[in-house]
Amino acid sequence: MEMTNPEIIERFKKGEIGIFPTDTAYGIGCRMDNEESLKKIYEIRNRPMEKALLVLVSSIEMAMEYVEISEELKKNLLEKYWPGGLTVILKCYQDKVPAIIRANGPTLAVRFPNNPDLSYVIQQVGVPIAAPSANYTGESTPLKLAEVDQSLIEKVDFVINGVCTMEGVSTIIDASNGKMEIVRQGVVVL
């Protein structure tokens, strides 16, 4: 099924869980504000509840609704590397971000993927999409649908085939305390 199919948007809106391509790797995700679906993602992936999930946004403006972004950070980092393979951990507005997705912490990992179809879907859903990689915790990140474990595919509501143009994991930086610390080196080199 095509990413921009209106049925996909409706399925995300209803809180269903899908496996889909981003620009970097295959993700497994659902709308950020559906706690039942978020719990299910933790269960499906065997992910410890104390490990937060990242979210994908459709614009810097959408990110600003959920996390604190200074003008300096926006200009010097986000406008240079977004959309793209950079995930940024920032202080979040805890009243707007479910505790489960941030593992009860004060921060949220956010990324604006360089995939216009996926950005369109997120924009239409109206909230960020939680999207860790489509693998069991500790296993290798799938860059093609054929690399996604078949047993994982059987546990979700829908699957979208497509191409991950960057073919690698996102670089994660923690900018929540004013400094920029690289947590994971990935496709973006800072």
PDB file of C-alpha atoms in Angstrom, residues 2 10 18-19 22 35 41 44 54 67 77 84 88 97-98 108 115 131 147-148 151 163 170 178 180 183-185:
ATOM      1  CA  GLU A   2       1.209   3.530  -0.781  1.00  0.00           C
ATOM      2  CA  GLU A  10      -7.147   7.000   8.766  1.00  0.00           C
ATOM      3  CA  GLY A  18       2.155   0.178  11.281  1.00  0.00           C
ATOM      4  CA  ILE A  19       5.568  -0.700   9.913  1.00  0.00           C
ATOM      5  CA  THR A  22      11.360   6.575   6.902  1.00  0.00           C
ATOM      6  CA  GLU A  35      -1.289   5.257  25.125  1.00  0.00           C
ATOM      7  CA  ILE A  41       4.756  -1.055  20.692  1.00  0.00           C
ATOM      8  CA  ILE A  44       5.857  -5.986  20.476  1.00  0.00           C
ATOM      9  CA  LEU A  54      11.406   8.883  19.565  1.00  0.00           C
ATOM     10  CA  VAL A  67       9.524  20.564  22.838  1.00  0.00           C
ATOM     11  CA  LEU A  77      20.978  23.076  13.935  1.00  0.00           C
ATOM     12  CA  GLY A  84      16.920  14.606   7.620  1.00  0.00           C
ATOM     13  CA  VAL A  88      17.368  15.718  18.806  1.00  0.00           C
ATOM     14  CA  VAL A  97       3.641  14.496  25.828  1.00  0.00           C
ATOM     15  CA  PRO A  98       2.386  11.214  27.340  1.00  0.00           C
ATOM     16  CA  LEU A 108      11.506  13.859  24.100  1.00  0.00           C
ATOM     17  CA  ASN A 115      10.492  11.748   3.366  1.00  0.00           C
ATOM     18  CA  ALA A 131       8.531   5.571  15.478  1.00  0.00           C
ATOM     19  CA  GLU A 147      15.013  -7.201   6.739  1.00  0.00           C
ATOM     20  CA  VAL A 148      12.044  -6.750   9.111  1.00  0.00           C
ATOM     21  CA  SER A 151       7.092 -12.327  13.389  1.00  0.00           C
ATOM     22  CA  VAL A 163      12.615   2.851   0.171  1.00  0.00           C
ATOM     23  CA  SER A 170      19.720   8.589  12.561  1.00  0.00           C
ATOM     24  CA  GLY A 178      22.009  23.508  26.604  1.00  0.00           C
ATOM     25  CA  MET A 180      25.041  19.207  22.349  1.00  0.00           C
ATOM     26  CA  VAL A 183      24.357   9.940  21.909  1.00  0.00           C
ATOM     27  CA  ARG A 184      24.582   7.847  18.733  1.00  0.00           C
ATOM     28  CA  GLN A 185      26.549   8.520  15.563  1.00  0.00           C
TER      29      GLN A 185
END
